[in-house]
Coordinates of C-alpha atoms in Angstrom, one line a residue:
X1 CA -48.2 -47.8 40.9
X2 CA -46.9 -45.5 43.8
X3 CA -48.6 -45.4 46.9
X4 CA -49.7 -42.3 46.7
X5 CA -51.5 -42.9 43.3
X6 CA -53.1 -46.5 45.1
X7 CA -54.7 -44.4 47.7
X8 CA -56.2 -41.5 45.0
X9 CA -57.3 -44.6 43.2
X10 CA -59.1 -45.8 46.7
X11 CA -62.6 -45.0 47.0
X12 CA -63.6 -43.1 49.9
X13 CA -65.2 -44.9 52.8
X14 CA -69.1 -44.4 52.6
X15 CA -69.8 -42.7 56.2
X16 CA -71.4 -45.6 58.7
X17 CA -69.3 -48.1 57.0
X18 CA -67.2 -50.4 59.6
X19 CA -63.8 -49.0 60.6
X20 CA -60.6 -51.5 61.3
X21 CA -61.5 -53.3 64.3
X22 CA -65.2 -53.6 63.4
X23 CA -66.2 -57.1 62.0
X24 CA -67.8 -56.4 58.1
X25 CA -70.9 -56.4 58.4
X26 CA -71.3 -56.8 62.3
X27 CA -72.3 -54.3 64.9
X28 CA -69.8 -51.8 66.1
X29 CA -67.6 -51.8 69.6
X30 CA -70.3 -49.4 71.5
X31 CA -73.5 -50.9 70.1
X32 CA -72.1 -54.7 71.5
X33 CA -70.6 -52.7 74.6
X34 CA -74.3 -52.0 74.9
X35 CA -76.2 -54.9 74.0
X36 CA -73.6 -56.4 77.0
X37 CA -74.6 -53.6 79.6
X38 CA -78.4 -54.3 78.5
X39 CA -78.2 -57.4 78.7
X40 CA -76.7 -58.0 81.9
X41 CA -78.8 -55.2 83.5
X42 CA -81.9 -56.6 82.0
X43 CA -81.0 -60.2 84.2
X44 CA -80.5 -58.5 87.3
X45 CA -83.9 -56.8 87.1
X46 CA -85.4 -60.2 86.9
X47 CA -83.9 -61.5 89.0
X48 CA -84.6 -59.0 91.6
X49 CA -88.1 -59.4 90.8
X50 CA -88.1 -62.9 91.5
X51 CA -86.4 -62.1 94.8
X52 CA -89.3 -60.0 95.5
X53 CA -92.3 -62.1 95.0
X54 CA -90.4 -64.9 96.8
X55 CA -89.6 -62.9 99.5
X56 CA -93.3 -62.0 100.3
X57 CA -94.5 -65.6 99.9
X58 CA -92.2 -67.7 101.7
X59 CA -92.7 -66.2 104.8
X60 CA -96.1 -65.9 105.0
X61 CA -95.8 -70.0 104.9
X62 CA -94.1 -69.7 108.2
X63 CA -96.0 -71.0 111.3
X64 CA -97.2 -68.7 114.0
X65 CA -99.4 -65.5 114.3
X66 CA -97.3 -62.3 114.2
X67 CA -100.3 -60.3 115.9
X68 CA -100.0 -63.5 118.6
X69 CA -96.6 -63.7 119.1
X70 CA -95.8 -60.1 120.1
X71 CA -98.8 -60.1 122.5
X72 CA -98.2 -63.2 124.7
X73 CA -98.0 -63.2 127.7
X74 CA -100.4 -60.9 128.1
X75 CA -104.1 -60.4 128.6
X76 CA -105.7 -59.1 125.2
X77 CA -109.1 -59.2 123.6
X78 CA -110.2 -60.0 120.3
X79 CA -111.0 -56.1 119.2
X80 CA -107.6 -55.6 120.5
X81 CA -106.0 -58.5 118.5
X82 CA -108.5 -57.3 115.3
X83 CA -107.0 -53.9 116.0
X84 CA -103.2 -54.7 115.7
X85 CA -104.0 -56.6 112.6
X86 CA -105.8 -53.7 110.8
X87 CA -102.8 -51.3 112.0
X88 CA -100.0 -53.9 110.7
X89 CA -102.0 -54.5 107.5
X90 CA -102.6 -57.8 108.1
X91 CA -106.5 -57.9 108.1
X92 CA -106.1 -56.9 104.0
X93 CA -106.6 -59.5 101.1
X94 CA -103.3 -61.0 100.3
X95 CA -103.0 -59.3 96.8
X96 CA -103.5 -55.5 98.3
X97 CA -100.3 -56.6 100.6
X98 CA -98.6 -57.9 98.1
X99 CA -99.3 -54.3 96.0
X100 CA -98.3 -52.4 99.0
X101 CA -95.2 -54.1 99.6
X102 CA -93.9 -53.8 96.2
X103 CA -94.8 -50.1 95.8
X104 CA -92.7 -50.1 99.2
X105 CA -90.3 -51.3 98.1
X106 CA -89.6 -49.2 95.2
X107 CA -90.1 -45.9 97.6
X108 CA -87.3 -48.0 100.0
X109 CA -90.4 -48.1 102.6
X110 CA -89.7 -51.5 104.1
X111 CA -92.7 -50.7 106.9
X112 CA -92.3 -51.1 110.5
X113 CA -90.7 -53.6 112.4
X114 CA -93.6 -55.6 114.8
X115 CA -91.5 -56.6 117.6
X116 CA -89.5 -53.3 117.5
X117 CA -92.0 -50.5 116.6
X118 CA -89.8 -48.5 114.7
X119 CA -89.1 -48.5 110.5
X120 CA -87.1 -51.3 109.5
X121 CA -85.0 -49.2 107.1
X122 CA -83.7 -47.7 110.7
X123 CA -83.0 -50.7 112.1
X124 CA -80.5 -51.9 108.9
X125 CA -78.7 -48.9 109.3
X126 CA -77.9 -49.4 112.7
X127 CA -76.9 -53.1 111.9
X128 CA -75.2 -52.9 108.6
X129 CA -71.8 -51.4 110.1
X130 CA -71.2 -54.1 112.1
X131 CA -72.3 -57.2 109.1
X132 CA -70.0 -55.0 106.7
X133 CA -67.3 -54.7 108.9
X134 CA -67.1 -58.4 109.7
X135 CA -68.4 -60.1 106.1
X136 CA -65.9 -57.7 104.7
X137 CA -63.2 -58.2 107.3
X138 CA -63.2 -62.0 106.7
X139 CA -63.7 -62.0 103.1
X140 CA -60.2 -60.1 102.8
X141 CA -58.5 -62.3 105.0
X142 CA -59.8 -65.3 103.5
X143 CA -59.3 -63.9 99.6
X144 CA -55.3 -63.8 100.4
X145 CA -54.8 -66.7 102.4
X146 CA -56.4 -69.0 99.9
X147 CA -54.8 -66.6 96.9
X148 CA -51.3 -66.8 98.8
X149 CA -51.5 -70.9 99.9
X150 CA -53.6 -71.7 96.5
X151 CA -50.5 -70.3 94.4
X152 CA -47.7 -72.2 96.3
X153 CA -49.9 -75.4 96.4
X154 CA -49.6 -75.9 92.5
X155 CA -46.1 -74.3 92.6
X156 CA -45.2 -77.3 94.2
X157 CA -47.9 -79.7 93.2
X158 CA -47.5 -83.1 94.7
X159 CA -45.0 -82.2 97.4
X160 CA -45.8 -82.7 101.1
X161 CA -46.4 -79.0 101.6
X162 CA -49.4 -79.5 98.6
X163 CA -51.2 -82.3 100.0
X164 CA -51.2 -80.7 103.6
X165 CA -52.7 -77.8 102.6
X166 CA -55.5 -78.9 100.6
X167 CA -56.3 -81.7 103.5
X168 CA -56.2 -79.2 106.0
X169 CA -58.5 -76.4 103.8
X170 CA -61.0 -79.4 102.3
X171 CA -61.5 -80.8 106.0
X172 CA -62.3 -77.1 107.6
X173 CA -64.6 -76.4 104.7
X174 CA -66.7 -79.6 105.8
X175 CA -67.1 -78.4 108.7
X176 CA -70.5 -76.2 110.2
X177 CA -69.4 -72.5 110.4
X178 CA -71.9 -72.8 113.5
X179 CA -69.9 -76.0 115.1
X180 CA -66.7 -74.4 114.7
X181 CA -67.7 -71.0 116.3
X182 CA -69.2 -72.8 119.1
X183 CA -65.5 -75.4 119.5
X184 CA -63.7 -71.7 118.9
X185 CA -65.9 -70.4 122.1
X186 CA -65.4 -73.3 123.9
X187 CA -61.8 -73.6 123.7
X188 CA -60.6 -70.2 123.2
X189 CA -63.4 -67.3 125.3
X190 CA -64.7 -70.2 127.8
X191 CA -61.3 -71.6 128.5
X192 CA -60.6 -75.5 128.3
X193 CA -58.5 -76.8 131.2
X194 CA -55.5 -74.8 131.5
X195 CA -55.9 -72.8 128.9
X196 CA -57.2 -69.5 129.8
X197 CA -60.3 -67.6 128.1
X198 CA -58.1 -65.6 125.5
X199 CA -60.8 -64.3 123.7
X200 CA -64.7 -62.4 124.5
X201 CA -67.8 -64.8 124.2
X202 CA -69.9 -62.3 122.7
X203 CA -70.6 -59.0 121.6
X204 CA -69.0 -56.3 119.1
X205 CA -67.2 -54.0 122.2
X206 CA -67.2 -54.2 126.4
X207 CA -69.4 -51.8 128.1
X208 CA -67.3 -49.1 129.1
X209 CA -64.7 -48.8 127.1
X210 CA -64.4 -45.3 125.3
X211 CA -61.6 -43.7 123.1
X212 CA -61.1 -44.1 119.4
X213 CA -57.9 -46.0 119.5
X214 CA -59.0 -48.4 122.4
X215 CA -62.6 -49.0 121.2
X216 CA -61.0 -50.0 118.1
X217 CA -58.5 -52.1 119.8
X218 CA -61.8 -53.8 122.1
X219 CA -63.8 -53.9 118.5
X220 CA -60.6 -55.9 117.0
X221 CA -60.3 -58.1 120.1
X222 CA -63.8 -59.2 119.8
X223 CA -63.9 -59.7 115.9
X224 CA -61.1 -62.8 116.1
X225 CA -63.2 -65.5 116.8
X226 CA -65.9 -64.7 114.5
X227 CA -63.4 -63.7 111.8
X228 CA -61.6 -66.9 112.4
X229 CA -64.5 -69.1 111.9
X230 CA -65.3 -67.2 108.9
X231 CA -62.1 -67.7 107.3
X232 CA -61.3 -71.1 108.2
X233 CA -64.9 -72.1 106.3
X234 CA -64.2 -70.0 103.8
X235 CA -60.6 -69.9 102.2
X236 CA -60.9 -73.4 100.9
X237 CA -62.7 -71.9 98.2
X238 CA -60.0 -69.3 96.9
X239 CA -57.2 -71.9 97.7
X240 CA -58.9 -74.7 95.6
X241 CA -59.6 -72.4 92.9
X242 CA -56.1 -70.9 92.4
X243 CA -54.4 -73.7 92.7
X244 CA -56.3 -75.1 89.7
X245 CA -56.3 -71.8 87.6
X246 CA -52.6 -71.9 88.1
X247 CA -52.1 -75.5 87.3
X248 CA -53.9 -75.1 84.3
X249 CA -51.6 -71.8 83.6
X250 CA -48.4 -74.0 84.4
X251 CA -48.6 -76.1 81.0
X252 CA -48.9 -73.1 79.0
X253 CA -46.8 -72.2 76.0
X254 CA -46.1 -68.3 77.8
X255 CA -44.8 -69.9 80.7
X256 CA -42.2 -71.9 78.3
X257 CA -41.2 -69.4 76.5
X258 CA -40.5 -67.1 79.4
X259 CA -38.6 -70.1 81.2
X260 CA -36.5 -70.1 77.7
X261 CA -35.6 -66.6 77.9
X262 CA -33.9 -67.3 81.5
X263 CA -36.3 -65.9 83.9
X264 CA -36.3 -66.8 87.3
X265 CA -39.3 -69.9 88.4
X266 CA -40.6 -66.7 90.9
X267 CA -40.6 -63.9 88.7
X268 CA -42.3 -66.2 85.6
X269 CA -45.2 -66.9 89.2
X270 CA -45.4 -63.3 89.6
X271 CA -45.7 -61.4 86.4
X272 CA -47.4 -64.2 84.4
X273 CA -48.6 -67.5 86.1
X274 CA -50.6 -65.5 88.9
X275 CA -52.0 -62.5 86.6
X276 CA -54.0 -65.2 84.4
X277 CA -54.9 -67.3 87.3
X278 CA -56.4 -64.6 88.9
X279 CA -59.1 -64.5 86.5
X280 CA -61.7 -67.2 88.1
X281 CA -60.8 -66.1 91.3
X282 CA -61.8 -62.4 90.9
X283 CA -65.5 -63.9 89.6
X284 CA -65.4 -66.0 93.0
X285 CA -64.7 -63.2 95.2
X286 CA -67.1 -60.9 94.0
X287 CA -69.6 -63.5 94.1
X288 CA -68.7 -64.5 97.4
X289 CA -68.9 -60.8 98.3
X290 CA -73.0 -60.8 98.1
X291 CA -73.2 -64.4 99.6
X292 CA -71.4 -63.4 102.6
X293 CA -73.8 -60.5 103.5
X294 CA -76.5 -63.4 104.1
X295 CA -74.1 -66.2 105.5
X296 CA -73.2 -64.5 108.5
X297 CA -76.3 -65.2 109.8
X298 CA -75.3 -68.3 111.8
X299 CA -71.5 -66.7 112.9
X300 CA -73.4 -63.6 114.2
X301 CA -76.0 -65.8 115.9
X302 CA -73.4 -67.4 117.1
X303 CA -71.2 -64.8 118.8
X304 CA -74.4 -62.3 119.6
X305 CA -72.6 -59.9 117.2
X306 CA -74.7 -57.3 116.6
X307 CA -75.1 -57.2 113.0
X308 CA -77.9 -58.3 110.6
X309 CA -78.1 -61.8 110.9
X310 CA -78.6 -61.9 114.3
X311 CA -81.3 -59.0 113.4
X312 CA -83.1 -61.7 110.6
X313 CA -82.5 -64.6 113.4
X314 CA -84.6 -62.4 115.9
X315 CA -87.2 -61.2 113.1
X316 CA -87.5 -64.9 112.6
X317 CA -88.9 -66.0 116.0
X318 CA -91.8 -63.8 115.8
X319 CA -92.2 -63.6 112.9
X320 CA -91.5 -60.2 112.1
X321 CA -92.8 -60.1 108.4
X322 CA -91.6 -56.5 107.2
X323 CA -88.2 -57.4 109.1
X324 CA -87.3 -60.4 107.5
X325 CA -88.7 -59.8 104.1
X326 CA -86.5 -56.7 103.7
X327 CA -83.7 -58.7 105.0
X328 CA -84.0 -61.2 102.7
X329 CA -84.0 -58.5 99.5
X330 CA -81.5 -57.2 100.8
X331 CA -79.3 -60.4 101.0
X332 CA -80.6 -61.4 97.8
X333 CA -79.6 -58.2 96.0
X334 CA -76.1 -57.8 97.3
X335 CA -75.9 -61.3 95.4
X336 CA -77.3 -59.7 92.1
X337 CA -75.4 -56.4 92.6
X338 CA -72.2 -58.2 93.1
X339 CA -73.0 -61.2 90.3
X340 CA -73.5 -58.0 88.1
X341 CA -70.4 -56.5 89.1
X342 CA -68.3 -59.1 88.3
X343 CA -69.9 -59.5 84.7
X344 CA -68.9 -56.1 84.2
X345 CA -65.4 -56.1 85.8
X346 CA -64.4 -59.6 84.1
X347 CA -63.6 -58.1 80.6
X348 CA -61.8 -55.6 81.9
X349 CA -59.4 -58.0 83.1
X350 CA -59.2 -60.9 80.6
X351 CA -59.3 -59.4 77.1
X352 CA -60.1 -62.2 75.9
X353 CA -63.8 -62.0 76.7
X354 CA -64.1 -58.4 75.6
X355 CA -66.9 -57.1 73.7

């Protein structure tokens, strides 16, 4: 039978049936493209929540009067101290604060700060240029030195150059990102014998410097040490990482075969040991990428920097219950925004996992 006379014998395809790449029987492409977008969605909305109900909670476990703490010092009466209560909200039962905060939330009405009298949405604005700039700043940094120094680790697994590097990034990663700031200021701002202060103690700029290309020069020169510490805690993490995905790529049949068709030990690295290794790392980085936004808390602490940790630090002291609650959503979501992110970007790069 010709092949013309096979396909007039065909029947037509009922409409709705599966096409070719559909699984008989099984949903198609878009509705599993879907039920993975739902999905995902539907566990960072949880997850929020929980963020929120924890958020309003735990603090109000923390020792100390707010209403007490920004008023000593000085002389007050009890109507007065009643009277800051009722303006804060505080004099309320606990489940109309709760209420309020969360329709606050959703409006992005955070409240006003207690120490600092003014909305706390205005005060992380101010202080998420600098956090971003520096979390993002060492985050890069660290991303390709432990992508670049993971890669040649297992190139050349058990070699001298190997074991050095992983001693050196497992012993920095033990360390307190706090201690290590502190030895950096020490050492390198303070000056240690007759080695001079190379580097500012504090701060994000020096008073009086002006100019776009010098501020930025003053900005850079202040961000070393607190991008140093950050990357010498962190980078043990992408190094270890890639130098197992890539170990684990090495033994691959791909790798053999393009050894067998005379490509050079770098270019087989480049175009197909690294591309496949990358895959874990990516998930890392992007997870890393919310965790960051709340572990600069200590580093900024640390070097005064002017950022949001050192905002939550301060809010903490008091403590400053609007302040640090919408702190810690924030650095709570930018962990669920990013873990979502990286759900969504991962199948784009490994087909493998596609829906």
């Amino acid at each position: 039978m010709t092949r013309s006379a096979t396909a007039a014998a065909a029947p037509p395809e009922e409409p709705g049936a599966p096409g070719p790449g559909a699984a008989p029987g099984g949903p198609s492409r878009a509705v599993r493209i879907l039920r993975y977008l739902g999905g995902r969605l539907l566990t960072a909305a949880v997850s929020l929540l929980a963020v929120m109900v924890t958020s309003f909670f735990l603090f109000r476990v923390l020792p100390g009067d707010p209403v007490r703490a920004m008023t000593e010092g000085r002389e007050v009466s009890v109507e007065q101290l009643e009277e800051l209560r009722r303006q804060f909200g505080l004099d309320k039962p606990l489940w109309q604060q709760f209420a309020d905060y969360c329709l606050g939330i959703l409006r992005f009405d955070f409240g006003t700060s207690y120490q600092y009298r003014v909305p706390v949405a205005e005060l992380i604005a101010e202080r998420i240029g600098p956090t971003v700039l520096l979390a993002g700043t060492g985050t890069l940094v660290a991303a390709l030195l432990g992508l670049v120094l993971g890669t040649r680790a297992a190139w050349r697994r058990g070699s001298a150059g190997d074991r050095a590097t992983t001693a050196v990034a497992l012993t920095l990663w033990s360390v307190p990102s706090f201690w290590l700031g502190l030895l950096l200021i020490v050492v390198l701002a303070s000056g240690a014998g007759w080695l001079p202060g190379l580097f500012p103690t504090s701060g994000m700029s020096t008073p009086g410097v002006q100019g776009g290309f010098d501020s930025a020069v003053d900005v850079a020169h202040h961000m070393v040490l607190p991008v140093a510490t950050m990357v010498a805690v962190v980078y043990a993490q992408y190094l270890l990482i890639m130098r197992s995905s890539v170990l684990d790529e090495m033994g691959a049949d791909y790798l053999t075969t393009a050894r067998a068709k005379g490509l050079r030990d770098a270019l087989v690295l480049r175009r197909h040991a690294v591309p496949n290794a990358l895959l874990p790392t990516v998930t890392l980085i992007f997870l890393n990428l919310g965790r960051v936004m709340g572990g600069v808390i200590l580093i900024e602490t640390v070097f005064a920097w002017p950022g949001l940790g050192s905002l939550f630090y301060s809010g903490l002291r008091v403590p400053d219950l609007p302040l640090v609650q919408a702190l810690f959503v924030l650095f709570a979501s930018a962990v669920i925004i990013m873990n979502l992110l990286a759900d969504l970007v991962y199948p784009l790069l490994d087909p493998r996992v596609r829906t």
